[in-house]
mmCIF file of C-alpha atoms in Angstrom:
data_model
loop_
_atom_site.group_PDB
_atom_site.id
_atom_site.type_symbol
_atom_site.label_atom_id
_atom_site.label_comp_id
_atom_site.label_asym_id
_atom_site.label_seq_id
_atom_site.Cartn_x
_atom_site.Cartn_y
_atom_site.Cartn_z
ATOM 1 C CA MET A 255 0.109 -0.024 0.115
ATOM 2 C CA ASN A 256 1.357 3.458 -1.008
ATOM 3 C CA ASN A 257 1.083 6.759 0.810
ATOM 4 C CA MET A 258 -1.811 7.839 -1.152
ATOM 5 C CA GLU A 259 -3.932 4.814 -0.472
ATOM 6 C CA TYR A 260 -2.964 5.029 3.307
ATOM 7 C CA LEU A 261 -3.893 8.440 3.503
ATOM 8 C CA LEU A 262 -7.427 7.717 1.426
ATOM 9 C CA ARG A 263 -8.511 4.652 4.281
ATOM 10 C CA ASN A 264 -7.872 6.943 7.221
ATOM 11 C CA VAL A 265 -9.838 10.035 5.466
ATOM 12 C CA ASP A 266 -13.092 7.468 4.782
ATOM 13 C CA GLU A 267 -16.455 9.043 3.718
ATOM 14 C CA LEU A 268 -15.050 12.555 3.751
ATOM 15 C CA TRP A 269 -13.136 11.645 0.201
ATOM 16 C CA ASN A 270 -16.216 10.519 -1.349
ATOM 17 C CA LYS A 271 -18.077 14.040 0.142
ATOM 18 C CA TYR A 272 -15.236 16.193 -1.703
ATOM 19 C CA THR A 273 -14.956 14.256 -5.147
ATOM 20 C CA LYS A 274 -18.730 13.668 -5.708
ATOM 21 C CA HIS A 275 -19.901 17.017 -3.789
ATOM 22 C CA GLU A 276 -23.065 18.515 -4.856
ATOM 23 C CA PHE A 277 -20.854 21.222 -7.076
ATOM 24 C CA VAL A 278 -19.474 18.520 -8.879
ATOM 25 C CA VAL A 279 -22.291 16.577 -9.578
ATOM 26 C CA ARG A 280 -24.204 19.408 -10.813
ATOM 27 C CA MET A 281 -21.051 19.983 -13.070
ATOM 28 C CA ARG A 282 -21.149 16.845 -14.385
ATOM 29 C CA ASN A 283 -25.135 16.604 -15.490
ATOM 30 C CA GLY A 284 -24.792 20.619 -16.661
ATOM 31 C CA SER A 285 -27.109 21.862 -13.882
ATOM 32 C CA LEU A 286 -24.933 24.344 -11.956
ATOM 33 C CA PRO A 287 -25.851 27.905 -12.466
ATOM 34 C CA LEU A 288 -22.917 29.788 -14.519
ATOM 35 C CA ASP A 289 -23.189 32.564 -11.947
ATOM 36 C CA VAL A 290 -22.208 30.103 -9.240
ATOM 37 C CA PHE A 291 -19.004 28.674 -11.325
ATOM 38 C CA ARG A 292 -18.318 32.276 -11.805
ATOM 39 C CA TYR A 293 -17.860 32.900 -8.271
ATOM 40 C CA TYR A 294 -15.762 29.611 -7.969
ATOM 41 C CA LEU A 295 -13.592 30.377 -10.539
ATOM 42 C CA ILE A 296 -12.514 33.877 -9.112
ATOM 43 C CA GLN A 297 -11.974 32.354 -5.455
ATOM 44 C CA ASP A 298 -10.117 29.665 -7.337
ATOM 45 C CA ALA A 299 -8.009 31.891 -9.125
ATOM 46 C CA LYS A 300 -7.078 33.734 -5.735
ATOM 47 C CA TYR A 301 -6.808 30.158 -4.059
ATOM 48 C CA VAL A 302 -4.415 28.825 -6.949
ATOM 49 C CA GLU A 303 -2.199 31.861 -6.595
ATOM 50 C CA ASP A 304 -1.554 31.376 -2.910
ATOM 51 C CA MET A 305 -0.944 27.957 -3.303
ATOM 52 C CA LEU A 306 1.503 28.314 -6.062
ATOM 53 C CA LYS A 307 3.711 31.009 -3.265
ATOM 54 C CA SER A 308 3.273 28.304 -0.614
ATOM 55 C CA LEU A 309 4.154 25.237 -3.116
ATOM 56 C CA LEU A 310 7.589 27.710 -3.682
ATOM 57 C CA SER A 311 7.887 28.334 0.372
ATOM 58 C CA ALA A 312 8.037 24.427 1.071
ATOM 59 C CA LEU A 313 10.465 23.458 -2.117
ATOM 60 C CA SER A 314 12.961 25.123 -0.291
ATOM 61 C CA LYS A 315 13.083 22.277 2.626
ATOM 62 C CA GLY A 316 12.472 19.521 0.305
ATOM 63 C CA PRO A 317 15.148 17.089 -1.137
ATOM 64 C CA ILE A 318 16.531 18.027 -4.354
ATOM 65 C CA ASP A 319 15.251 15.711 -6.681
ATOM 66 C CA LYS A 320 11.692 15.600 -5.591
ATOM 67 C CA VAL A 321 12.027 19.582 -6.036
ATOM 68 C CA MET A 322 13.197 20.032 -9.406
ATOM 69 C CA ARG A 323 10.917 17.353 -10.514
ATOM 70 C CA ILE A 324 7.824 18.901 -9.524
ATOM 71 C CA LEU A 325 9.252 22.547 -10.425
ATOM 72 C CA ASN A 326 10.197 20.985 -13.658
ATOM 73 C CA VAL A 327 6.494 19.864 -14.394
ATOM 74 C CA ILE A 328 4.762 22.734 -13.658
ATOM 75 C CA ILE A 329 7.054 24.924 -15.806
ATOM 76 C CA THR A 330 6.457 22.386 -18.689
ATOM 77 C CA THR A 331 2.467 22.020 -18.106
ATOM 78 C CA ARG A 332 1.793 25.887 -17.184
ATOM 79 C CA ASP A 333 0.693 26.538 -20.762
ATOM 80 C CA LYS A 334 -2.067 24.287 -20.491
ATOM 81 C CA GLY A 335 -3.553 25.692 -17.682
ATOM 82 C CA LEU A 336 -3.154 29.055 -18.552
ATOM 83 C CA GLU A 337 -5.178 28.302 -22.371
ATOM 84 C CA THR A 338 -7.860 27.049 -20.246
ATOM 85 C CA ASN A 339 -7.958 29.624 -17.977
ATOM 86 C CA SER A 340 -7.729 32.047 -20.505
ATOM 87 C CA LYS A 341 -10.745 30.741 -22.600
ATOM 88 C CA LEU A 342 -12.777 30.491 -19.191
ATOM 89 C CA TYR A 343 -12.250 33.787 -18.046
ATOM 90 C CA THR A 344 -13.314 35.390 -21.936
ATOM 91 C CA ARG A 345 -16.023 33.260 -21.637
ATOM 92 C CA LEU A 346 -17.190 34.478 -18.262
ATOM 93 C CA ASN A 347 -16.104 38.028 -18.618
ATOM 94 C CA ILE A 348 -13.256 37.687 -15.800
ATOM 95 C CA SER A 349 -10.807 40.253 -15.844
ATOM 96 C CA ARG A 350 -7.565 39.857 -13.964
ATOM 97 C CA GLU A 351 -8.540 43.319 -12.383
ATOM 98 C CA GLU A 352 -11.562 41.738 -10.608
ATOM 99 C CA ILE A 353 -9.922 38.687 -9.512
ATOM 100 C CA VAL A 354 -7.117 41.062 -7.972
ATOM 101 C CA LYS A 355 -10.189 43.377 -6.245
ATOM 102 C CA THR A 356 -12.262 40.593 -5.198
ATOM 103 C CA GLY A 357 -11.755 39.760 -1.579
ATOM 104 C CA TYR A 358 -11.591 35.720 -0.227
ATOM 105 C CA ASN A 359 -14.697 34.144 1.021
ATOM 106 C CA LEU A 360 -13.707 33.022 4.480
ATOM 107 C CA VAL A 361 -13.050 29.620 3.680
ATOM 108 C CA ASN A 362 -10.577 30.130 1.008
ATOM 109 C CA TYR A 363 -8.708 32.939 3.429
ATOM 110 C CA ALA A 364 -8.651 30.154 6.135
ATOM 111 C CA TYR A 365 -7.467 27.351 3.388
ATOM 112 C CA THR A 366 -4.755 29.454 1.936
ATOM 113 C CA ARG A 367 -3.479 30.312 5.401
ATOM 114 C CA HIS A 368 -3.558 26.741 6.006
ATOM 115 C CA LEU A 369 -0.941 25.912 3.424
ATOM 116 C CA TYR A 370 1.249 28.911 4.329
ATOM 117 C CA TYR A 371 1.448 27.799 7.616
ATOM 118 C CA TYR A 372 2.357 24.327 6.676
ATOM 119 C CA ALA A 373 4.784 25.644 4.160
ATOM 120 C CA ASN A 374 6.568 27.175 6.759
ATOM 121 C CA MET A 375 6.246 24.199 9.184
ATOM 122 C CA GLY A 376 8.046 21.489 6.904
ATOM 123 C CA TRP A 377 8.398 19.397 3.330
ATOM 124 C CA ASN A 378 6.300 16.953 4.778
ATOM 125 C CA GLU A 379 3.323 19.075 6.227
ATOM 126 C CA PHE A 380 2.781 20.734 2.955
ATOM 127 C CA LEU A 381 2.841 17.742 0.617
ATOM 128 C CA VAL A 382 0.024 16.405 2.897
ATOM 129 C CA ALA A 383 -2.003 19.546 3.254
ATOM 130 C CA VAL A 384 -1.737 20.125 -0.701
ATOM 131 C CA THR A 385 -2.356 16.779 -1.893
ATOM 132 C CA PRO A 386 -5.856 16.365 -1.325
ATOM 133 C CA CYS A 387 -6.546 19.526 -4.107
ATOM 134 C CA MET A 388 -3.671 18.305 -6.355
ATOM 135 C CA PHE A 389 -5.076 14.425 -6.571
ATOM 136 C CA GLY A 390 -8.597 15.134 -5.695
ATOM 137 C CA TYR A 391 -9.083 17.338 -9.184
ATOM 138 C CA SER A 392 -7.720 14.674 -11.206
ATOM 139 C CA ILE A 393 -10.651 12.701 -10.153
ATOM 140 C CA ILE A 394 -12.881 15.176 -10.706
ATOM 141 C CA GLY A 395 -11.682 16.425 -14.088
ATOM 142 C CA GLU A 396 -12.429 12.867 -15.359
ATOM 143 C CA TYR A 397 -15.735 12.875 -13.567
ATOM 144 C CA VAL A 398 -16.617 16.288 -14.971
ATOM 145 C CA LEU A 399 -15.221 15.707 -18.460
ATOM 146 C CA GLU A 400 -18.602 13.686 -19.666
ATOM 147 C CA THR A 401 -20.601 16.545 -18.998
ATOM 148 C CA PRO A 402 -22.895 18.065 -22.103
ATOM 149 C CA HIS A 403 -22.071 21.396 -20.703
ATOM 150 C CA GLU A 404 -19.535 22.976 -22.836
ATOM 151 C CA ILE A 405 -18.226 25.060 -20.104
ATOM 152 C CA TYR A 406 -17.821 22.583 -17.641
ATOM 153 C CA LYS A 407 -16.260 20.320 -20.081
ATOM 154 C CA LEU A 408 -13.756 22.923 -21.032
ATOM 155 C CA TRP A 409 -12.548 23.429 -17.171
ATOM 156 C CA ALA A 410 -12.610 19.600 -16.462
ATOM 157 C CA SER A 411 -10.195 19.249 -19.452
ATOM 158 C CA PHE A 412 -7.472 20.657 -17.938
ATOM 159 C CA TYR A 413 -7.394 18.371 -14.605
ATOM 160 C CA ALA A 414 -8.327 15.296 -16.893
ATOM 161 C CA SER A 415 -5.247 16.308 -18.920
ATOM 162 C CA ASP A 416 -1.683 14.697 -19.396
ATOM 163 C CA GLU A 417 -0.103 17.676 -18.184
ATOM 164 C CA TYR A 418 -2.161 18.054 -15.287
ATOM 165 C CA LYS A 419 -1.421 14.086 -14.682
ATOM 166 C CA LYS A 420 2.179 14.635 -14.453
ATOM 167 C CA ARG A 421 1.857 17.103 -11.845
ATOM 168 C CA VAL A 422 -0.040 14.867 -9.863
ATOM 169 C CA GLU A 423 2.459 12.290 -10.481
ATOM 170 C CA ALA A 424 5.175 14.126 -9.436
ATOM 171 C CA ILE A 425 3.361 15.345 -5.938
ATOM 172 C CA LEU A 426 2.319 11.529 -5.291
ATOM 173 C CA SER A 427 6.053 10.197 -5.954
ATOM 174 C CA ALA A 428 7.453 12.974 -3.497
ATOM 175 C CA LEU A 429 4.764 11.786 -1.137
ATOM 176 C CA ASN A 430 5.531 8.293 -1.377
ATOM 177 C CA GLU A 431 8.717 9.108 0.471
ATOM 178 C CA ILE A 432 7.771 10.471 3.418
ATOM 179 C CA GLU A 433 6.895 8.559 6.627
ATOM 180 C CA ILE A 434 3.115 9.138 7.449
ATOM 181 C CA ASN A 435 2.377 9.776 11.402
ATOM 182 C CA ASP A 436 -0.691 10.741 13.192
ATOM 183 C CA ASN A 437 -0.105 14.340 12.460
ATOM 184 C CA LEU A 438 0.385 14.026 8.988
ATOM 185 C CA ILE A 439 -3.003 12.169 8.709
ATOM 186 C CA LYS A 440 -4.884 15.100 10.729
ATOM 187 C CA ILE A 441 -2.996 17.713 8.363
ATOM 188 C CA PHE A 442 -4.632 15.755 5.323
ATOM 189 C CA ILE A 443 -8.104 15.214 6.541
ATOM 190 C CA ASN A 444 -8.402 18.839 7.381
ATOM 191 C CA SER A 445 -7.299 19.616 3.994
ATOM 192 C CA VAL A 446 -10.118 17.409 2.677
ATOM 193 C CA ARG A 447 -12.380 19.281 5.231
ATOM 194 C CA PHE A 448 -11.236 22.516 3.158
ATOM 195 C CA GLU A 449 -12.092 21.015 -0.317
ATOM 196 C CA ILE A 450 -15.740 20.576 0.909
ATOM 197 C CA GLY A 451 -15.912 23.983 2.700
ATOM 198 C CA PHE A 452 -14.799 24.938 -0.788
ATOM 199 C CA TRP A 453 -17.388 24.150 -3.256
ATOM 200 C CA ASP A 454 -19.890 24.424 -0.074
ATOM 201 C CA SER A 455 -19.241 27.996 0.171
ATOM 202 C CA SER A 456 -19.176 28.353 -3.647
ATOM 203 C CA LEU A 457 -22.418 26.784 -3.687
ATOM 204 C CA ARG A 458 -23.606 29.340 -1.308
ATOM 205 C CA LYS A 459 -21.688 32.670 -3.181
ATOM 206 C CA ASP A 460 -21.135 33.078 0.480
ATOM 207 C CA PRO A 461 -19.909 37.107 0.990
ATOM 208 C CA THR A 462 -16.082 37.839 0.879
ATOM 209 C CA VAL A 463 -14.595 39.174 4.074
ATOM 210 C CA TYR A 464 -10.411 39.262 3.381
#
């Protein structure tokens, strides 16, 4: 059993609540309102920027071979993600200025601070904190790709792509080299809870607070 499998056994039913959340299911069947998805995209853009900053901080604490592989994969697959986001932002009339000016909702703010905290704590802690997002979205992307909705299919096309899978493989390879303990399991579980909360707050279109 690898570390990812072990962590998933410990997270139990929460993983399904995350990867088959109502938000995800409604993207898949095409019933998710576009204004809800637009709200999510803006919050997600803010999350990704902070997540990448946390990753860069954590990389300075990791083993050089794993660090270089992850950095190389992010750089070489960057264009696919940028292209997908550019198309989505154009279709939904989202500007860079709007993303910057929009505040974080409370869940997003807490989740990104969670990542910053563990990036400063250490490499192992950050890996388990970020893995639910990275690995979970590859599963969600493949699931949502079957949607009849053109916008949601476009979104899913990146997370179901070979380029994104390379990022996930690099993260999972690094994850499998560390020793999992009870503290790391708790961090992983809390990140899964944040992912569930992220979908919840997007469905509600929670007010921004920061």
